[in-house]
Amino acid sequence: MSKNLFIETLGCAMNSRDSEHIIAQLSEKENYTLTDDLASADLILINTCSVREKPVSKLFSELGVFNKKKKDGAKIGVCGCTASHLGEEIIKRAPYVSFVLGARNVSKITDVLHREKAVEIDINYDESEFAFDDFRTSPYKAFINISMGCDKSCTYCIVPKTRGDEISIPDELIIREATRAVKGGAKEVFLLGQNVNNYGRRFSGEHEKVNFSELLRRLSLIDGLERIRFTSPHPFHMDDEFIEEFARNPKICKSMHMPLQSGSTKVLKDMKRGYSKEWFLERVEKLRSVCPEVSISTDIIVAFPGESDEDFADTIDVMKRVRFDQIFSFKYSPRPETEAEHFTNTVDEDVASFRLTSLQNLNTEILDEINATSLGKIYRVYFEDLNKDYFVSGRSDNNIVIKVKGSDELLGEFRDVKITAIGRTILTGEVVA
Ligand code: SAH
Ligand code: SF4
Ligand code: F3S
């Protein structure tokens, strides 16, 4: 008899892909079907994130709610990055939790399910060649992991402690997965890793040397695959070969995530990011010189310990010079097992809030100016989502979200769309061809 699975996914795209892997294993091997009704679920999973403090405290309050609402006999499991770093403590604080499964142990889901109070959190467990069954949330776009873990040691970041050392998935497996997805109807693949342009640094066994540019070249040979996206590349690894391949290869979408973190060379050094303000600006210049249509997004942390007004002014300066098309901005949040956790020169909370607000206000101003230039322009849109009120939305090659009036007939299709109205996060248009 089929059983019901409720799964909540927090965090980044890698977690979303891990959830797809978990769903695939549970439906193929254990006969589970997805539900969004918590009360009817036989198994409730939370795939957690611990990159900032808030999501962690949210976890325990949410677990309490799930425990109250679940039906008798239903199991609760905690997966993902918080599972990796809190491990057994989760069961101590929430004894009704049946198992804890770390972010690098996803393939063990069908095993922990049958072992009461199992805790599997080995952060260097090697799943790089594990043959996961297939499940995709979207038939139009396939998320594909190309590496696991991260070998960097950014001083603020917990990820290396939750996802372990970096290991690349052999390119032939990635190409096989992408080919299967394309045969299944996906015209776009979205490659995932913490550090995608460091691809090929280490494989689990003997393997031919293949770097990220070469992986992109090989993937783009797949017939029927029209768009390739990826996240996150690291500015330090944006060498000329990579930037030129990005610009030259027509299948690679012209949208680049360049996580700046800070515009101050001093702060970048304290963060151990491996590049300076000047290096970052020079890489942006190089990218725009070979690919003028590129849109650039970024991540910024404000109020890292020791960040002075001058340091913050450097971040604002980079914002003004680069004019990012999208930013994800955060207040620094101290994380356990990181170097910066022990830094004592913390920034006052009100200063941190002020900096975050100024940064976001500046970004809004810039975005309004950028968006205003889109009116009347024509973009090639790949439609992926059916929205309310007969709207269908998709993305342009350079990652602008665009909606048009239409039906599900547009889903999975490319159309030229002329922009007729501007919004802050989404543009509206009409299909012209
Ligand atoms: N591998 C990616 C980042 C993954 S984490 C990269 O290097 O770009 C996603 C984002 O969360 C980071 O880019 C950073 O901006 C933010 N972040 C990570 N740790 C943080 C912390 N301790 N406090 C605030 N933001 C943090
Ligand atoms: Fe974290 Fe830095 Fe690795 Fe990104 S590159 S996951 S920020 S340690
Ligand atoms: Fe969060 Fe883990 Fe991703 S900490 S951002 S879910 S790698």
Short mmCIF file of C-alpha atoms and ligand atoms in Angstrom, two decimals:
data_model
loop_
_atom_site.label_atom_id
_atom_site.label_comp_id
_atom_site.label_asym_id
_atom_site.label_seq_id
_atom_site.Cartn_x
_atom_site.Cartn_y
_atom_site.Cartn_z
CA MET A 1 0.00 0.00 0.00
CA SER A 2 1.28 3.45 -0.84
CA LYS A 3 2.42 5.68 2.04
CA ASN A 4 2.46 9.46 2.19
CA LEU A 5 5.58 11.58 2.36
CA PHE A 6 5.59 15.23 3.43
CA ILE A 7 8.89 17.02 2.85
CA GLU A 8 9.88 20.58 3.59
CA THR A 9 13.04 21.91 1.98
CA LEU A 10 14.98 24.90 3.30
CA GLY A 11 18.26 26.39 2.08
CA CYS A 12 19.92 26.40 -1.28
CA ALA A 13 19.46 24.66 -4.62
CA MET A 14 21.72 21.80 -3.50
CA ASN A 15 19.24 21.04 -0.76
CA SER A 16 16.40 21.13 -3.28
CA ARG A 17 18.26 18.59 -5.40
CA ASP A 18 18.95 16.44 -2.32
CA SER A 19 15.22 16.48 -1.58
CA GLU A 20 14.53 15.28 -5.13
CA HIS A 21 17.00 12.45 -4.54
CA ILE A 22 15.31 11.56 -1.25
CA ILE A 23 11.85 11.58 -2.87
CA ALA A 24 13.14 9.40 -5.72
CA GLN A 25 14.63 6.79 -3.37
CA LEU A 26 11.53 6.71 -1.16
CA SER A 27 9.08 6.42 -4.01
CA GLU A 28 11.05 3.80 -5.95
CA LYS A 29 12.13 1.62 -3.05
CA GLU A 30 9.56 2.28 -0.32
CA ASN A 31 6.39 3.11 -2.24
CA TYR A 32 5.95 6.65 -0.90
CA THR A 33 3.85 9.28 -2.66
CA LEU A 34 4.30 13.01 -2.05
CA THR A 35 1.65 14.90 -0.13
CA ASP A 36 1.40 18.50 1.03
CA ASP A 37 -1.02 17.54 3.79
CA LEU A 38 1.06 17.13 6.92
CA ALA A 39 -1.72 15.40 8.89
CA SER A 40 -2.02 12.56 6.37
CA ALA A 41 1.74 11.93 6.11
CA ASP A 42 3.31 8.64 7.27
CA LEU A 43 6.74 10.22 7.03
CA ILE A 44 7.56 13.89 7.64
CA LEU A 45 10.99 15.15 6.58
CA ILE A 46 12.66 18.52 7.01
CA ASN A 47 15.67 19.12 4.81
CA THR A 48 17.47 21.78 6.81
CA CYS A 49 19.89 24.64 6.23
CA SER A 50 22.34 26.04 8.78
CA VAL A 51 24.05 28.77 6.84
CA ARG A 52 22.65 31.45 9.15
CA GLU A 53 21.42 31.24 12.71
CA LYS A 54 17.72 31.89 12.13
CA PRO A 55 16.93 28.73 10.19
CA VAL A 56 18.41 26.62 13.00
CA SER A 57 16.21 28.06 15.75
CA LYS A 58 13.25 27.81 13.41
CA LEU A 59 13.91 24.09 13.07
CA PHE A 60 13.09 23.22 16.66
CA SER A 61 9.91 25.27 16.79
CA GLU A 62 8.82 23.72 13.53
CA LEU A 63 9.60 20.20 14.73
CA GLY A 64 7.36 20.86 17.75
CA VAL A 65 4.50 21.90 15.47
CA PHE A 66 4.99 18.86 13.22
CA ASN A 67 4.95 16.56 16.22
CA LYS A 68 1.63 18.01 17.40
CA LYS A 69 -0.02 17.85 13.99
CA LYS A 70 1.25 14.49 12.77
CA LYS A 71 -1.00 11.46 12.73
CA ASP A 72 -0.40 8.59 15.17
CA GLY A 73 2.54 6.44 14.18
CA ALA A 74 3.93 8.91 11.64
CA LYS A 75 7.72 9.28 11.66
CA ILE A 76 9.68 12.52 11.61
CA GLY A 77 13.18 12.67 10.10
CA VAL A 78 15.64 15.57 9.99
CA CYS A 79 17.94 15.77 6.94
CA GLY A 80 20.38 18.29 5.49
CA CYS A 81 23.02 20.66 6.76
CA THR A 82 21.70 21.17 10.30
CA ALA A 83 21.41 17.40 10.60
CA SER A 84 25.11 17.18 9.66
CA HIS A 85 26.30 19.57 12.30
CA LEU A 86 23.90 18.96 15.19
CA GLY A 87 23.59 15.18 14.72
CA GLU A 88 22.45 13.37 17.85
CA GLU A 89 21.67 16.63 19.63
CA ILE A 90 18.55 16.88 17.47
CA ILE A 91 17.17 13.66 18.96
CA LYS A 92 18.17 14.82 22.44
CA ARG A 93 16.27 18.10 22.04
CA ALA A 94 13.37 16.58 20.10
CA PRO A 95 13.12 12.92 21.21
CA TYR A 96 10.18 12.21 18.92
CA VAL A 97 12.51 12.55 15.89
CA SER A 98 13.08 9.06 14.40
CA PHE A 99 16.29 9.66 12.48
CA VAL A 100 18.89 12.26 11.49
CA LEU A 101 20.42 12.16 8.00
CA GLY A 102 23.27 14.49 7.05
CA ALA A 103 23.62 16.40 3.78
CA ARG A 104 26.33 14.00 2.52
CA ASN A 105 24.35 10.86 3.41
CA VAL A 106 21.25 11.24 1.28
CA SER A 107 21.72 7.83 -0.37
CA LYS A 108 21.18 6.19 3.05
CA ILE A 109 17.60 7.44 3.36
CA THR A 110 15.99 4.00 2.83
CA ASP A 111 18.36 2.56 5.43
CA VAL A 112 17.83 5.11 8.25
CA LEU A 113 14.09 4.89 7.70
CA HIS A 114 14.12 1.42 9.24
CA ARG A 115 16.59 2.10 12.05
CA GLU A 116 14.93 3.85 14.97
CA LYS A 117 17.03 6.81 16.20
CA ALA A 118 19.61 6.31 13.45
CA VAL A 119 22.11 9.19 13.05
CA GLU A 120 24.07 9.15 9.76
CA ILE A 121 26.11 12.32 9.43
CA ASP A 122 29.52 11.38 7.99
CA ILE A 123 30.45 14.60 6.16
CA ASN A 124 32.97 12.86 3.97
CA TYR A 125 30.78 9.98 2.90
CA ASP A 126 31.36 9.54 -0.83
CA GLU A 127 28.14 9.59 -2.83
CA SER A 128 29.77 10.96 -5.96
CA GLU A 129 29.06 7.81 -7.97
CA PHE A 130 25.84 6.69 -6.30
CA ALA A 131 23.09 5.94 -8.82
CA PHE A 132 20.12 7.85 -7.45
CA ASP A 133 16.71 7.12 -8.93
CA ASP A 134 15.14 9.94 -10.92
CA PHE A 135 12.67 12.47 -9.61
CA ARG A 136 12.35 16.02 -10.85
CA THR A 137 10.11 18.75 -9.48
CA SER A 138 10.08 20.46 -12.86
CA PRO A 139 9.92 18.60 -16.17
CA TYR A 140 11.34 21.65 -17.94
CA LYS A 141 14.54 22.29 -15.99
CA ALA A 142 16.84 19.63 -14.52
CA PHE A 143 18.96 20.39 -11.46
CA ILE A 144 22.12 18.29 -11.60
CA ASN A 145 24.83 18.07 -8.95
CA ILE A 146 28.33 18.27 -10.38
CA SER A 147 30.24 18.21 -7.10
CA MET A 148 29.70 17.78 -3.40
CA GLY A 149 31.28 19.60 -0.46
CA CYS A 150 33.63 22.57 -0.49
CA ASP A 151 37.41 22.79 -0.06
CA LYS A 152 37.49 26.49 0.76
CA SER A 153 37.65 27.79 4.27
CA CYS A 154 35.82 31.10 4.20
CA THR A 155 35.99 32.08 7.85
CA TYR A 156 32.25 32.79 8.23
CA CYS A 157 30.95 29.69 6.52
CA ILE A 158 29.66 26.46 8.02
CA VAL A 159 29.17 24.64 4.71
CA PRO A 160 32.52 22.77 4.66
CA LYS A 161 31.54 21.40 8.09
CA THR A 162 28.15 20.21 6.88
CA ARG A 163 29.02 19.02 3.38
CA GLY A 164 32.64 17.99 3.81
CA ASP A 165 35.55 18.04 1.38
CA GLU A 166 35.00 18.82 -2.25
CA ILE A 167 34.62 15.92 -4.62
CA SER A 168 33.60 16.10 -8.26
CA ILE A 169 31.08 13.79 -9.84
CA PRO A 170 32.58 12.08 -12.91
CA ASP A 171 31.63 14.00 -16.06
CA GLU A 172 30.31 10.90 -17.81
CA LEU A 173 27.70 10.49 -15.04
CA ILE A 174 26.72 14.16 -15.30
CA ILE A 175 26.38 13.88 -19.08
CA ARG A 176 24.34 10.68 -18.75
CA GLU A 177 22.00 12.37 -16.27
CA ALA A 178 21.63 15.46 -18.44
CA THR A 179 20.94 13.34 -21.52
CA ARG A 180 18.25 11.42 -19.65
CA ALA A 181 16.66 14.68 -18.46
CA VAL A 182 16.66 16.10 -21.99
CA LYS A 183 15.04 12.91 -23.33
CA GLY A 184 12.41 13.40 -20.60
CA GLY A 185 11.59 16.87 -21.97
CA ALA A 186 13.92 19.26 -20.10
CA LYS A 187 15.54 21.82 -22.38
CA GLU A 188 17.54 23.41 -19.58
CA VAL A 189 20.02 22.00 -17.05
CA PHE A 190 21.07 23.79 -13.90
CA LEU A 191 24.44 22.57 -12.63
CA LEU A 192 24.96 22.68 -8.89
CA GLY A 193 27.93 22.80 -6.57
CA GLN A 194 29.34 25.07 -3.86
CA ASN A 195 32.18 25.98 -6.11
CA VAL A 196 31.29 24.88 -9.63
CA ASN A 197 34.20 26.46 -11.45
CA ASN A 198 36.60 24.47 -9.30
CA TYR A 199 35.13 21.36 -10.94
CA GLY A 200 37.61 18.55 -11.50
CA ARG A 201 39.79 19.36 -8.51
CA ARG A 202 39.32 15.87 -7.07
CA PHE A 203 37.45 12.77 -8.19
CA SER A 204 36.78 9.79 -5.99
CA GLY A 205 38.78 7.39 -8.19
CA GLU A 206 41.27 7.68 -11.05
CA HIS A 207 39.83 10.12 -13.55
CA GLU A 208 40.90 12.02 -16.62
CA LYS A 209 41.55 15.72 -15.91
CA VAL A 210 38.38 17.63 -16.81
CA ASN A 211 37.87 21.21 -15.66
CA PHE A 212 34.63 23.20 -15.56
CA SER A 213 35.12 24.80 -18.97
CA GLU A 214 35.64 21.35 -20.48
CA LEU A 215 32.57 19.99 -18.68
CA LEU A 216 30.52 22.86 -20.14
CA ARG A 217 31.88 22.12 -23.62
CA ARG A 218 31.01 18.44 -23.31
CA LEU A 219 27.52 19.10 -21.96
CA SER A 220 26.72 21.55 -24.69
CA LEU A 221 27.12 18.75 -27.26
CA ILE A 222 23.92 17.11 -26.00
CA ASP A 223 21.26 17.28 -28.71
CA GLY A 224 18.06 18.95 -27.59
CA LEU A 225 19.71 20.67 -24.64
CA GLU A 226 19.25 24.39 -25.22
CA ARG A 227 20.23 26.13 -22.00
CA ILE A 228 22.89 25.56 -19.36
CA ARG A 229 22.91 27.43 -16.06
CA PHE A 230 25.04 26.86 -12.97
CA THR A 231 25.59 28.04 -9.42
CA SER A 232 27.75 28.97 -7.55
CA PRO A 233 30.94 29.89 -9.29
CA HIS A 234 33.68 31.43 -7.13
CA PRO A 235 35.27 34.73 -8.25
CA PHE A 236 38.72 33.36 -7.38
CA HIS A 237 38.36 30.63 -10.04
CA MET A 238 37.05 32.92 -12.79
CA ASP A 239 40.03 32.56 -15.07
CA ASP A 240 40.09 33.73 -18.69
CA GLU A 241 39.40 30.25 -20.06
CA PHE A 242 36.19 30.04 -18.03
CA ILE A 243 35.01 33.56 -18.86
CA GLU A 244 35.73 33.07 -22.55
CA GLU A 245 33.94 29.71 -22.68
CA PHE A 246 30.99 31.34 -20.89
CA ALA A 247 30.84 34.11 -23.48
CA ARG A 248 31.45 31.93 -26.54
CA ASN A 249 29.18 28.97 -25.86
CA PRO A 250 25.65 29.81 -27.06
CA LYS A 251 24.05 27.20 -24.81
CA ILE A 252 25.37 28.83 -21.64
CA CYS A 253 22.86 31.34 -20.30
CA LYS A 254 24.33 34.79 -19.98
CA SER A 255 23.72 35.19 -16.31
CA MET A 256 26.65 34.97 -13.91
CA HIS A 257 26.54 34.74 -10.13
CA MET A 258 29.62 36.47 -8.72
CA PRO A 259 29.44 36.23 -4.93
CA LEU A 260 31.30 39.32 -3.78
CA GLN A 261 30.65 38.99 0.00
CA SER A 262 32.45 42.28 0.69
CA GLY A 263 33.91 45.11 -1.38
CA SER A 264 36.71 45.70 1.11
CA THR A 265 40.01 43.97 0.40
CA LYS A 266 40.74 43.92 4.13
CA VAL A 267 37.44 42.24 4.98
CA LEU A 268 37.85 39.82 2.06
CA LYS A 269 41.21 38.87 3.55
CA ASP A 270 39.65 38.31 6.98
CA MET A 271 36.99 36.22 5.28
CA LYS A 272 39.74 34.23 3.46
CA ARG A 273 38.00 34.69 0.12
CA GLY A 274 41.25 34.63 -1.86
CA TYR A 275 40.63 37.77 -3.99
CA SER A 276 40.72 41.53 -3.59
CA LYS A 277 38.31 44.32 -4.50
CA GLU A 278 40.49 45.11 -7.54
CA TRP A 279 40.54 41.48 -8.71
CA PHE A 280 36.76 41.30 -8.48
CA LEU A 281 36.26 44.53 -10.44
CA GLU A 282 38.79 43.47 -13.06
CA ARG A 283 36.99 40.11 -13.53
CA VAL A 284 33.67 41.93 -13.96
CA GLU A 285 35.28 44.18 -16.55
CA LYS A 286 36.74 41.21 -18.41
CA LEU A 287 33.39 39.41 -18.33
CA ARG A 288 31.49 42.43 -19.62
CA SER A 289 34.08 43.11 -22.31
CA VAL A 290 33.57 39.65 -23.85
CA CYS A 291 29.89 39.32 -22.98
CA PRO A 292 28.21 42.74 -22.81
CA GLU A 293 24.71 41.30 -22.42
CA VAL A 294 25.59 39.35 -19.24
CA SER A 295 23.52 39.92 -16.11
CA ILE A 296 25.43 39.63 -12.86
CA SER A 297 24.05 38.63 -9.47
CA THR A 298 25.86 38.52 -6.16
CA ASP A 299 25.82 37.63 -2.46
CA ILE A 300 26.90 40.23 0.10
CA ILE A 301 27.45 39.90 3.83
CA VAL A 302 27.35 43.13 5.85
CA ALA A 303 28.84 43.70 9.29
CA PHE A 304 31.42 40.94 9.22
CA PRO A 305 33.57 41.30 12.40
CA GLY A 306 35.93 44.25 12.01
CA GLU A 307 34.00 45.82 9.10
CA SER A 308 34.53 49.59 9.51
CA ASP A 309 32.54 52.39 7.88
CA GLU A 310 35.35 52.65 5.29
CA ASP A 311 35.13 48.92 4.57
CA PHE A 312 31.40 49.17 4.10
CA ALA A 313 31.92 52.19 1.83
CA ASP A 314 34.05 49.91 -0.36
CA THR A 315 31.11 47.50 -0.68
CA ILE A 316 28.87 50.40 -1.68
CA ASP A 317 31.53 51.51 -4.15
CA VAL A 318 31.57 48.06 -5.81
CA MET A 319 27.77 48.09 -5.90
CA LYS A 320 27.79 51.43 -7.70
CA ARG A 321 30.48 50.41 -10.16
CA VAL A 322 29.14 46.96 -11.02
CA ARG A 323 25.40 47.69 -10.78
CA PHE A 324 24.41 44.09 -10.05
CA ASP A 325 21.21 42.81 -11.62
CA GLN A 326 20.31 40.94 -8.43
CA ILE A 327 21.74 40.80 -4.93
CA PHE A 328 21.22 38.44 -2.02
CA SER A 329 22.29 40.33 1.08
CA PHE A 330 22.68 39.13 4.63
CA LYS A 331 23.77 40.35 8.02
CA TYR A 332 26.76 38.39 9.22
CA SER A 333 25.63 35.54 11.44
CA PRO A 334 28.23 33.77 13.63
CA ARG A 335 28.24 30.03 12.98
CA PRO A 336 29.62 27.20 15.10
CA GLU A 337 32.86 25.48 14.03
CA THR A 338 33.90 28.47 11.90
CA GLU A 339 36.97 30.62 12.40
CA ALA A 340 35.04 33.88 12.54
CA GLU A 341 32.94 32.59 15.43
CA HIS A 342 35.92 33.46 17.63
CA PHE A 343 36.48 36.95 16.21
CA THR A 344 35.78 39.47 18.96
CA ASN A 345 35.64 42.71 16.95
CA THR A 346 31.93 42.34 16.24
CA VAL A 347 29.82 45.10 14.71
CA ASP A 348 26.89 46.51 16.72
CA GLU A 349 23.49 45.20 15.76
CA ASP A 350 22.07 48.65 14.93
CA VAL A 351 25.06 49.44 12.69
CA ALA A 352 24.58 46.08 10.97
CA SER A 353 20.87 46.80 10.39
CA PHE A 354 21.64 50.27 9.08
CA ARG A 355 24.22 48.90 6.63
CA LEU A 356 21.89 46.18 5.38
CA THR A 357 19.09 48.68 4.80
CA SER A 358 21.37 51.16 2.99
CA LEU A 359 22.70 48.39 0.78
CA GLN A 360 19.24 47.15 -0.07
CA ASN A 361 17.92 50.66 -0.75
CA LEU A 362 20.80 51.34 -3.11
CA ASN A 363 20.11 48.04 -4.84
CA THR A 364 16.44 48.91 -5.29
CA GLU A 365 17.40 52.23 -6.88
CA ILE A 366 19.81 50.52 -9.26
CA LEU A 367 17.29 47.80 -10.13
CA ASP A 368 14.57 50.32 -10.90
CA GLU A 369 16.93 52.07 -13.29
CA ILE A 370 18.00 48.79 -14.92
CA ASN A 371 14.40 47.56 -15.23
CA ALA A 372 13.19 50.82 -16.75
CA THR A 373 15.50 50.21 -19.72
CA SER A 374 13.74 46.88 -20.41
CA LEU A 375 10.46 48.45 -21.47
CA GLY A 376 9.78 47.65 -25.13
CA LYS A 377 12.74 45.24 -25.37
CA ILE A 378 12.30 41.72 -26.72
CA TYR A 379 13.59 38.69 -24.80
CA ARG A 380 13.62 35.00 -25.65
CA VAL A 381 11.76 33.36 -22.76
CA TYR A 382 11.68 29.71 -21.74
CA PHE A 383 8.35 29.19 -19.98
CA GLU A 384 8.35 27.03 -16.86
CA ASP A 385 5.56 28.04 -14.46
CA LEU A 386 1.84 28.38 -14.60
CA ASN A 387 0.76 31.26 -12.33
CA LYS A 388 -2.55 32.55 -11.07
CA ASP A 389 -4.91 34.53 -13.31
CA TYR A 390 -3.86 32.87 -16.58
CA PHE A 391 -0.25 34.04 -16.47
CA VAL A 392 2.67 31.86 -17.52
CA SER A 393 6.19 32.80 -16.48
CA GLY A 394 9.69 31.93 -17.44
CA ARG A 395 13.18 33.37 -17.70
CA SER A 396 15.12 35.19 -20.33
CA ASP A 397 18.55 33.88 -21.21
CA ASN A 398 20.02 36.49 -18.83
CA ASN A 399 17.72 35.35 -16.01
CA ILE A 400 14.99 38.02 -15.97
CA VAL A 401 11.67 36.60 -14.77
CA ILE A 402 8.99 37.48 -17.31
CA LYS A 403 5.27 36.66 -17.34
CA VAL A 404 2.71 36.77 -20.13
CA LYS A 405 -1.00 36.00 -20.36
CA GLY A 406 -1.27 32.44 -21.59
CA SER A 407 -2.04 28.82 -20.86
CA ASP A 408 -0.08 25.66 -20.08
CA GLU A 409 0.49 25.28 -23.82
CA LEU A 410 3.42 27.65 -23.39
CA LEU A 411 5.11 25.52 -20.73
CA GLY A 412 8.39 24.04 -21.93
CA GLU A 413 8.35 26.37 -24.97
CA PHE A 414 10.56 29.24 -26.08
CA ARG A 415 8.94 32.48 -27.28
CA ASP A 416 10.03 36.03 -28.05
CA VAL A 417 8.38 38.38 -25.59
CA LYS A 418 8.09 42.17 -25.77
CA ILE A 419 8.11 43.87 -22.36
CA THR A 420 5.01 45.95 -21.69
CA ALA A 421 5.16 46.59 -17.94
CA ILE A 422 7.90 46.75 -15.34
CA GLY A 423 7.80 45.32 -11.84
CA ARG A 424 10.60 45.02 -9.30
CA THR A 425 11.10 41.26 -9.46
CA ILE A 426 9.09 40.34 -12.52
CA LEU A 427 8.45 41.97 -15.89
CA THR A 428 5.25 41.57 -17.89
CA GLY A 429 5.14 41.20 -21.64
CA GLU A 430 3.37 39.83 -24.66
CA VAL A 431 4.41 37.06 -26.99
CA VAL A 432 5.48 38.47 -30.34
CA ALA A 433 6.93 35.34 -31.97
N1 SAH B 1 29.45 28.51 -2.11
C1 SAH B 1 28.78 29.73 -2.22
C2 SAH B 1 28.01 30.14 -1.01
C3 SAH B 1 27.10 29.25 -0.31
S1 SAH B 1 26.33 29.93 1.10
C4 SAH B 1 29.80 30.83 -2.45
O1 SAH B 1 30.94 30.75 -2.04
O2 SAH B 1 29.39 31.83 -2.98
C5 SAH B 1 25.32 31.17 0.39
C6 SAH B 1 25.57 32.56 0.88
O3 SAH B 1 25.23 32.67 2.25
C7 SAH B 1 27.01 33.01 0.84
O4 SAH B 1 27.40 33.44 -0.41
C8 SAH B 1 27.06 34.12 1.87
O5 SAH B 1 26.76 35.35 1.30
C9 SAH B 1 25.95 33.72 2.84
N2 SAH B 1 26.52 33.27 4.11
C10 SAH B 1 27.28 32.18 4.33
N3 SAH B 1 27.64 32.12 5.64
C11 SAH B 1 27.10 33.21 6.24
C12 SAH B 1 27.14 33.72 7.57
N4 SAH B 1 27.80 33.11 8.52
N5 SAH B 1 26.47 34.88 7.84
C13 SAH B 1 25.78 35.51 6.86
N6 SAH B 1 25.72 35.08 5.59
C14 SAH B 1 26.37 33.94 5.27
FE1 SF4 B 2 31.20 28.54 2.13
FE2 SF4 B 2 33.24 29.76 1.01
FE3 SF4 B 2 32.72 27.21 0.43
FE4 SF4 B 2 31.10 29.11 -0.46
S1 SF4 B 2 33.25 28.85 -1.02
S2 SF4 B 2 30.51 27.18 0.51
S3 SF4 B 2 31.14 30.58 1.19
S4 SF4 B 2 33.39 27.99 2.41
FE1 F3S B 3 22.19 25.91 3.68
FE2 F3S B 3 23.61 23.75 3.47
FE3 F3S B 3 22.84 25.04 1.30
S1 F3S B 3 23.88 25.30 5.01
S2 F3S B 3 22.78 27.16 1.99
S3 F3S B 3 21.52 24.04 2.76
S4 F3S B 3 24.78 24.03 1.63
#
